[in-house]
Tab-separated table of C-alpha atoms and ligand atoms in Angstrom:
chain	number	residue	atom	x	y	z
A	937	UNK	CA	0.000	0.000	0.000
A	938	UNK	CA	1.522	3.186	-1.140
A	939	UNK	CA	1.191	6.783	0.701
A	940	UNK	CA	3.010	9.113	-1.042
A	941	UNK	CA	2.799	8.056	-4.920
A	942	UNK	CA	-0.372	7.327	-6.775
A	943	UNK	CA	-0.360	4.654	-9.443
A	944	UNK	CA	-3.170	4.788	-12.482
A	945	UNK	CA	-3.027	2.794	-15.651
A	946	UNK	CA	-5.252	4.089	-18.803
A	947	UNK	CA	-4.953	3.097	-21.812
A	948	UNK	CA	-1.396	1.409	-21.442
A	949	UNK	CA	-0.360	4.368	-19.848
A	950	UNK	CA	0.764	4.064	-16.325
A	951	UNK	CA	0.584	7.461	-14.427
A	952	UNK	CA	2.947	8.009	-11.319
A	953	UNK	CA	1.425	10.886	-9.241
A	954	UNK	CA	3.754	12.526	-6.459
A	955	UNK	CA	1.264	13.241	-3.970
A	956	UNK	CA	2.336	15.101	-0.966
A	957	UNK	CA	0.471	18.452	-1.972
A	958	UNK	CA	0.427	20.445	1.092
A	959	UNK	CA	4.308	20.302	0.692
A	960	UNK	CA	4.615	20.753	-3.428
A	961	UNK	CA	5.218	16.897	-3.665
A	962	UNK	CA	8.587	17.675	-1.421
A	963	UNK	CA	10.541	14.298	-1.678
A	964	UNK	CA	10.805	11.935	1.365
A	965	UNK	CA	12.785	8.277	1.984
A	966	UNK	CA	8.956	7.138	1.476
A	967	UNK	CA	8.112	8.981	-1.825
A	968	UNK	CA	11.651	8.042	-3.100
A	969	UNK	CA	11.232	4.267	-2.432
A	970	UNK	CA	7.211	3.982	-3.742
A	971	UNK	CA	8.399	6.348	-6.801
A	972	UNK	CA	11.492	3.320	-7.364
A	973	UNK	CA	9.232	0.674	-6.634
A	974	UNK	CA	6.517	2.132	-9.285
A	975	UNK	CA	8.312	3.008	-11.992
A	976	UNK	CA	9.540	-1.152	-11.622
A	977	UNK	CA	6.630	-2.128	-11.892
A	978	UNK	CA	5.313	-0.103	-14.597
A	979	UNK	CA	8.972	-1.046	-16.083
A	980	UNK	CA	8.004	-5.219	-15.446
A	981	UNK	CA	3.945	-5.112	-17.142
A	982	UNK	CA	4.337	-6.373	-20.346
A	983	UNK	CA	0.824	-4.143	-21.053
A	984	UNK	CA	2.447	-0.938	-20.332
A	985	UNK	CA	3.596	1.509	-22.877
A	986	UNK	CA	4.494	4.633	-21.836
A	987	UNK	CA	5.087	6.244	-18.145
A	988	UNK	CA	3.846	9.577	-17.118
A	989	UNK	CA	5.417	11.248	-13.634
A	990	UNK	CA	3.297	13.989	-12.916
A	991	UNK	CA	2.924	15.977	-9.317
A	992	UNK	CA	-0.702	16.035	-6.895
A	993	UNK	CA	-2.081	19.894	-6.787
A	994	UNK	CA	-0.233	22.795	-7.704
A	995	UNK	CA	2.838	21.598	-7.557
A	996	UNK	CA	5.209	18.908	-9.935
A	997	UNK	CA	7.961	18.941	-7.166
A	998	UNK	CA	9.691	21.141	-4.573
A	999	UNK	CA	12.771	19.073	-4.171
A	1000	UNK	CA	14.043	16.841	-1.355
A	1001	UNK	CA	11.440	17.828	2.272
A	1002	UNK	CA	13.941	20.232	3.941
A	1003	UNK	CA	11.830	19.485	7.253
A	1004	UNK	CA	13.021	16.026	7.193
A	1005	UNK	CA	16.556	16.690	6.807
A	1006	UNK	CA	18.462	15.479	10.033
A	1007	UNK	CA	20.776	17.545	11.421
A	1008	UNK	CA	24.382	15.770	10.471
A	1009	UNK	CA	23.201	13.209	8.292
A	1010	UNK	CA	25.474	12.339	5.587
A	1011	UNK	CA	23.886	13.439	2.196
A	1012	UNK	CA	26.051	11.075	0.035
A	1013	UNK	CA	24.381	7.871	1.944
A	1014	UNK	CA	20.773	9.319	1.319
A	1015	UNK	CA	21.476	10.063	-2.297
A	1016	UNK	CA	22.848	6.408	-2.787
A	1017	UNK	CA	19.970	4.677	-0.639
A	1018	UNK	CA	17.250	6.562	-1.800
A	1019	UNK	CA	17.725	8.601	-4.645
A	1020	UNK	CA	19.604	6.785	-6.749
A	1021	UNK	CA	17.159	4.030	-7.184
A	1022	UNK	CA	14.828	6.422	-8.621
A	1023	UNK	CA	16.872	7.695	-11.357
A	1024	UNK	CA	18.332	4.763	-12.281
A	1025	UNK	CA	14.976	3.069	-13.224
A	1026	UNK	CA	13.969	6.405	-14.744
A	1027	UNK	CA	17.091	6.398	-16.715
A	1028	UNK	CA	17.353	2.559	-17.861
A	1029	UNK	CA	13.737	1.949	-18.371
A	1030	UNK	CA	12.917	1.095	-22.018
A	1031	UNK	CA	9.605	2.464	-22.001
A	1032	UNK	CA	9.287	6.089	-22.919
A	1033	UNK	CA	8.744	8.347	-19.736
A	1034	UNK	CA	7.394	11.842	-19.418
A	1035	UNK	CA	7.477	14.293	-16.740
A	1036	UNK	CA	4.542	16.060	-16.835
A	1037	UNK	CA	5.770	19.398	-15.218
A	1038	UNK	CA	2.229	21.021	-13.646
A	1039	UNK	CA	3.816	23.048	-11.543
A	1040	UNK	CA	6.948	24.462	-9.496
A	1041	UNK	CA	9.661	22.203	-10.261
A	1042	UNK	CA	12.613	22.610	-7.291
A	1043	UNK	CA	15.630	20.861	-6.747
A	1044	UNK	CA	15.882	17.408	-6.707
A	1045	UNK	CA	12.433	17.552	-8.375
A	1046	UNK	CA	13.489	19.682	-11.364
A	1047	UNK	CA	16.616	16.819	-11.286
A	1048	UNK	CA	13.538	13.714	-11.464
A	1049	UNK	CA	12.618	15.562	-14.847
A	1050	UNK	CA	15.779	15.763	-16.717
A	1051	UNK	CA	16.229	11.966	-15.877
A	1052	UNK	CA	12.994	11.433	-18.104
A	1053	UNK	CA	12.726	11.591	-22.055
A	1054	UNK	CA	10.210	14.032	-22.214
A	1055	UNK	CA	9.502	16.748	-19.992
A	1056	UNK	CA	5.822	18.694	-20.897
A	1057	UNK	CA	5.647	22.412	-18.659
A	1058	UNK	CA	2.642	23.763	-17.721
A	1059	UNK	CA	3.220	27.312	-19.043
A	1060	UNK	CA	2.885	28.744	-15.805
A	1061	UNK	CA	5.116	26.958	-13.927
A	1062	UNK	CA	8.596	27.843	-12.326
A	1063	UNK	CA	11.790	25.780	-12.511
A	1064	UNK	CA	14.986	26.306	-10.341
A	1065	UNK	CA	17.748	23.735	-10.031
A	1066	UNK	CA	18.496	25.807	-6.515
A	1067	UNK	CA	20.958	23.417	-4.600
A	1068	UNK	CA	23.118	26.525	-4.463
A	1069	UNK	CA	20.487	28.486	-2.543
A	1070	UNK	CA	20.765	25.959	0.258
A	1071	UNK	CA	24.522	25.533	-0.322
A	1072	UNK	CA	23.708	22.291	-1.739
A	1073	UNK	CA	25.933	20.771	-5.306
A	1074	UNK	CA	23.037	19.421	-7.821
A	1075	UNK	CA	21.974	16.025	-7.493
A	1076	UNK	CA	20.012	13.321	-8.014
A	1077	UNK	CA	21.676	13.083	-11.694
A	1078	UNK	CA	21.577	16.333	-12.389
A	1079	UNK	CA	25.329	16.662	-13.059
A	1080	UNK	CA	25.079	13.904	-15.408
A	1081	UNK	CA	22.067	14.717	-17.546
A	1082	UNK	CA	21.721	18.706	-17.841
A	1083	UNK	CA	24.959	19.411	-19.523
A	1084	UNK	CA	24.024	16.775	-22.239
A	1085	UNK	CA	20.653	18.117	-21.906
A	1086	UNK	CA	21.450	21.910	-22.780
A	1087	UNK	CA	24.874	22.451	-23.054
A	1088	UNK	CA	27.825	22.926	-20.134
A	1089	UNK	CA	27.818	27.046	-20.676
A	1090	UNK	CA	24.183	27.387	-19.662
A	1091	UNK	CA	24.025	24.296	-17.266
A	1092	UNK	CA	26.644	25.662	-15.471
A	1093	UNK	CA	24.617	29.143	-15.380
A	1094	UNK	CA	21.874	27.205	-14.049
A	1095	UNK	CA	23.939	25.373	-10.972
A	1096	UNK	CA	25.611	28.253	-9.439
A	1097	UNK	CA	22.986	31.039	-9.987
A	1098	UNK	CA	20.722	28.767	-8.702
A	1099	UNK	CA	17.972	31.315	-10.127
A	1100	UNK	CA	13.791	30.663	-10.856
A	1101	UNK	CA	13.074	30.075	-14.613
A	1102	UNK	CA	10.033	30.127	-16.516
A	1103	UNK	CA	8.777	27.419	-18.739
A	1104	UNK	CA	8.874	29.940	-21.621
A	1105	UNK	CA	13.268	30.180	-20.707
A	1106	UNK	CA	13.052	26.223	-19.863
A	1107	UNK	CA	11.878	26.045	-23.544
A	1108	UNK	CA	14.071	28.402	-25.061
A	1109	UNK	CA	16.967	26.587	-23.636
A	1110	UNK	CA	16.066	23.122	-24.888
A	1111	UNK	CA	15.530	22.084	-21.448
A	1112	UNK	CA	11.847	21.227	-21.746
A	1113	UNK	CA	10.326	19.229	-24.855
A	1114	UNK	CA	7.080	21.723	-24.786
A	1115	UNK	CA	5.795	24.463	-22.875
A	1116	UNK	CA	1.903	23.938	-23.038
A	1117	UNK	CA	-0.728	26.733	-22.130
A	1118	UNK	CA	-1.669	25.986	-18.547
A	1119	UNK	CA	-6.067	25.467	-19.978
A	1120	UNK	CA	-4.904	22.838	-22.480
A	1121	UNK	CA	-1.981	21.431	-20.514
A	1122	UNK	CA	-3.966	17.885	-19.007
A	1123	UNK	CA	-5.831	17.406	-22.702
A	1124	UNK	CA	-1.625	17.540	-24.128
A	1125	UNK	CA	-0.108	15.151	-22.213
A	1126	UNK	CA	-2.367	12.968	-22.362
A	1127	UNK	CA	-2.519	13.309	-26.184
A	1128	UNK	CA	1.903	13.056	-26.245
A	1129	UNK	CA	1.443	9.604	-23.792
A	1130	UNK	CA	-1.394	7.914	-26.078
A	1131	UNK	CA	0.890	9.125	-29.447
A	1132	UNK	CA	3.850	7.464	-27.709
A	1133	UNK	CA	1.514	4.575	-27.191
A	1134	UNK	CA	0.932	3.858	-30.332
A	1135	UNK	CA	4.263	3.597	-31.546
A	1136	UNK	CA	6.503	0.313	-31.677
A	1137	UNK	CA	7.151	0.401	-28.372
A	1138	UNK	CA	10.005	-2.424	-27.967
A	1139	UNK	CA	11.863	-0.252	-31.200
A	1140	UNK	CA	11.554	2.797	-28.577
A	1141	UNK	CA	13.425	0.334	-25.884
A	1142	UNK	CA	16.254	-0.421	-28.715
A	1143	UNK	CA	16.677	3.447	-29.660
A	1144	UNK	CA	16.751	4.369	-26.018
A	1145	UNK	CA	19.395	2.072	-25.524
A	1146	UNK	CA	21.559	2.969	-28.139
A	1147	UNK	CA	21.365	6.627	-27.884
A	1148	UNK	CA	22.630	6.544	-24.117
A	1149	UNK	CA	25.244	3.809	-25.249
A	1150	UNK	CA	26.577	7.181	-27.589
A	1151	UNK	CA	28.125	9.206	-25.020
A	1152	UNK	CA	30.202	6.908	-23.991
A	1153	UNK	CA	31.779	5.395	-27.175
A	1154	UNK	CA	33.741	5.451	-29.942
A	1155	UNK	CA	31.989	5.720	-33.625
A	1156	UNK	CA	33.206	2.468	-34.166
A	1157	UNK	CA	31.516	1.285	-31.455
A	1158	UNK	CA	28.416	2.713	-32.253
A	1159	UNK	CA	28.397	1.085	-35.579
A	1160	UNK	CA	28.820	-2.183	-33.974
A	1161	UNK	CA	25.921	-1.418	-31.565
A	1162	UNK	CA	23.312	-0.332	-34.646
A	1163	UNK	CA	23.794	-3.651	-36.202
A	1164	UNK	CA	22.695	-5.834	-32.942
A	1165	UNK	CA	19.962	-3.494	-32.583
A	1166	UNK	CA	18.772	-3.488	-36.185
A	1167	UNK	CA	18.949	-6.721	-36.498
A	1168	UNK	CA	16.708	-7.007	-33.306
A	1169	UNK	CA	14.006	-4.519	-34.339
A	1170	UNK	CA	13.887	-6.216	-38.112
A	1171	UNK	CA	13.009	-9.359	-36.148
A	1172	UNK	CA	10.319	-7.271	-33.864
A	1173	UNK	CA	6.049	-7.596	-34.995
A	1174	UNK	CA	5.851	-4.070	-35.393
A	1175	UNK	CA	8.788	-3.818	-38.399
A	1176	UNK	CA	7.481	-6.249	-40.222
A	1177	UNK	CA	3.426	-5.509	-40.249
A	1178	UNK	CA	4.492	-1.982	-40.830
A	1179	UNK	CA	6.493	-2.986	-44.105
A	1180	UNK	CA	3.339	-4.765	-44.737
A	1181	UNK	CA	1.218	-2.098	-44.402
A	1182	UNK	CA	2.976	0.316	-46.287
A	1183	UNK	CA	3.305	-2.556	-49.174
A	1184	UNK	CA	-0.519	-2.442	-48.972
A	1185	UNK	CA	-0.679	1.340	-48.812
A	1186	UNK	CA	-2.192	1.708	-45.332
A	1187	UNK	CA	-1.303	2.732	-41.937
A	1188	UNK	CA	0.843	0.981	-39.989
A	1189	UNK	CA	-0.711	-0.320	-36.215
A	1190	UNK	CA	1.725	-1.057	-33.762
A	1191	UNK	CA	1.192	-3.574	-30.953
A	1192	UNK	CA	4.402	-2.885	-28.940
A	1193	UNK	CA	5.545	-6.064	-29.670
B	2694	T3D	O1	20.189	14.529	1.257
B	2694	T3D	C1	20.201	15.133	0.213
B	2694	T3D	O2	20.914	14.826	-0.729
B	2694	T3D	C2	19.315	16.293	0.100
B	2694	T3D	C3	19.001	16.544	-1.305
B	2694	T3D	C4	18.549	17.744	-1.616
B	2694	T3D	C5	18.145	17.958	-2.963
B	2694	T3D	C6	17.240	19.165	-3.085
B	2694	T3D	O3	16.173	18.997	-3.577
B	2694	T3D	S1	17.823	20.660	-2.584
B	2694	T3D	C7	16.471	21.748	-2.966
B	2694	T3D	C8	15.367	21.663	-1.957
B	2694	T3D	N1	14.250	22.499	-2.344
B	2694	T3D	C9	14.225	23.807	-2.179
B	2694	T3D	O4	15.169	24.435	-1.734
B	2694	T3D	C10	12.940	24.509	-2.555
B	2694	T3D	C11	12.245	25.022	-1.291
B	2694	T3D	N2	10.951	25.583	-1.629
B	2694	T3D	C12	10.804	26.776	-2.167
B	2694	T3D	O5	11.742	27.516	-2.445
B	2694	T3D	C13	9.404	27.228	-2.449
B	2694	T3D	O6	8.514	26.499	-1.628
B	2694	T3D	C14	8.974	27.033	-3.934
B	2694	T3D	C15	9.727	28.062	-4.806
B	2694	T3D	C16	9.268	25.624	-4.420
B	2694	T3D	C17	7.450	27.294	-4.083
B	2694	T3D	O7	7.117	28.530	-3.491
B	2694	T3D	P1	5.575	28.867	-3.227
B	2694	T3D	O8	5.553	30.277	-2.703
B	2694	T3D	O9	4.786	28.570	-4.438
B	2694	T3D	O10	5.072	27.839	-2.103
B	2694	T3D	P2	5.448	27.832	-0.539
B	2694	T3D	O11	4.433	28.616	0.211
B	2694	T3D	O12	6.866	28.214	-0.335
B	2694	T3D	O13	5.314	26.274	-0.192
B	2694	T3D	C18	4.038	25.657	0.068
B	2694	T3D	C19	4.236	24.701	1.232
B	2694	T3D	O14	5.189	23.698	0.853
B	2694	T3D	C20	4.834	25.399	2.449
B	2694	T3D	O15	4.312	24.750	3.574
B	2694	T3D	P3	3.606	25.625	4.766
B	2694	T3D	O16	4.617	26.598	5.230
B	2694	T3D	O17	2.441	26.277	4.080
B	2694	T3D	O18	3.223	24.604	5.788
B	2694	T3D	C21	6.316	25.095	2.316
B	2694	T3D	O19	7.007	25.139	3.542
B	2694	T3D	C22	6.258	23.682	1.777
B	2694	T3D	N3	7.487	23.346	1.058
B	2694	T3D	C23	7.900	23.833	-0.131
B	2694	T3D	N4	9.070	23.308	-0.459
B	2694	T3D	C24	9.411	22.469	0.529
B	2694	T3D	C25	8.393	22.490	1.503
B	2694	T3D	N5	8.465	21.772	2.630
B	2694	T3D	C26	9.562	21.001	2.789
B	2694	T3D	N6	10.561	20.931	1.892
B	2694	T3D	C27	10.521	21.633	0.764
B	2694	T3D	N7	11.529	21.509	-0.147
């Protein structure tokens, strides 16, 4: 029985809801281990095809809950224990996720986001990485991802000013994948998850794989990587029916499989 996290399934969508409102969704050792344990098992159901983490009320995320922070605990063991769990199922799943940003994103909860493929902003909403502001370093593999993400000139901006952006600056700096006008915003992502949906969803695992195998290696590498996944995805349902279809000059319907 989870407390913190709500879990919904539609339509092979699986939605995982922060939900501490009252504190912006403010991230506990609770939260952290339902959010792991959910996006596993969204991750293990074969029927699931896309995963949406979105925040309960006004808020997507206000970072790690400062009124839980022990006085001389040792941040490094938190991060490990709790923390990284989270973003390394966000990271390796090979179902498409989006963070669904409806609100402030803070922190370690603006650092959830960039750990996702797609991140959707509610036009109205407010982003800061602001560790600094607490004399914190980012975390929660925000090091890792935002420089890839947007470059190391403006990531490092980001870090040490610490500063509040909008999701019209969030877009202009490639941060976000869409900033969506806060009366259409619900209608838009879930239009973006059931798109995703549709597509050939165990492809999506083999070009997820192979892009974050890129920053890491060599071209020849790489080369040697596209033929074990080609060859995978020419085996795959969805390749071949879609050849089909095309041949037969209609559109292609893919089962995931
Ligand atoms: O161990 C580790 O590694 C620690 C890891 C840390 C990683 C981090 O995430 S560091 C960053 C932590 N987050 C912050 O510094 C952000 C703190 N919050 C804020 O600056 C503001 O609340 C916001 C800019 C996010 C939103 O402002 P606003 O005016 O819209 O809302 P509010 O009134 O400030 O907040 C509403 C309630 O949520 C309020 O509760 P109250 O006073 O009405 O009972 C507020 O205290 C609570 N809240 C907001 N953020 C947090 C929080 N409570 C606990 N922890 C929070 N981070």
């Amino acid at each position: 029985m989870k407390t913190e996290i709500t879990y919904a399934v539609e339509e092979q969508v699986a939605t995982i809801t922060l939900s501490r409102p009252e504190r912006l969704n403010a991230l506990t050792s609770t939260l952290l281990t339902e959010l792991a344990e959910s996006i596993e098992e969204a991750n293990q159901d074969n029927t699931i095809r896309v995963i949406v983490l979105t925040g309960a009320g006004r808020g997507f995320c206000a970072g790690q809950d400062l009124k839980t922070v022990q006085p001389g605990m040792d941040h490094g063991d938190y991060l490990k224990q709790y923390y990284h769990p989270v973003i390394r199922a966000l990271a390796t799943t090979k179902k498409p996720t989006i963070a669904a940003i409806n609100g402030v994103a803070a922190g370690a909860g603006l650092s959830l986001t960039l750990a996702c493929d797609f991140r959707i902003v509610r036009d109205d909403a407010k982003l800061s990485l602001g560790f600094i502001n607490i004399g914190l370093v980012p975390d929660a593999g925000a090091p890792y991802f935002l420089p890839r993400l947007i470059g190391s000139a403006k990531a490092l901006e980001l870090a040490l000013l610490g500063e509040t952006i909008t999701a019209q600056q969030a877009y202009d700096y490639h941060l976000v994948t869409k900033s969506v006008d806060a009366g259409q915003y619900e209608q838009e992502v879930a239009s973006f998850a059931k798109l995703l949906a549709s597509r050939p969803t165990k492809v999506i695992g083999y070009i997820k794989q192979l892009q974050s195998a890129s920053s890491e290696s060599t071209l020849e590498d790489m080369l040697a990587q596209e033929i074990i996944y080609q060859s995978r995805a020419g085996k795959t349902e969805d390749h071949q029916q879609a050849v089909q279809a095309f041949l037969e000059k209609k559109a292609p319907v893919f089962s995931g499989r």
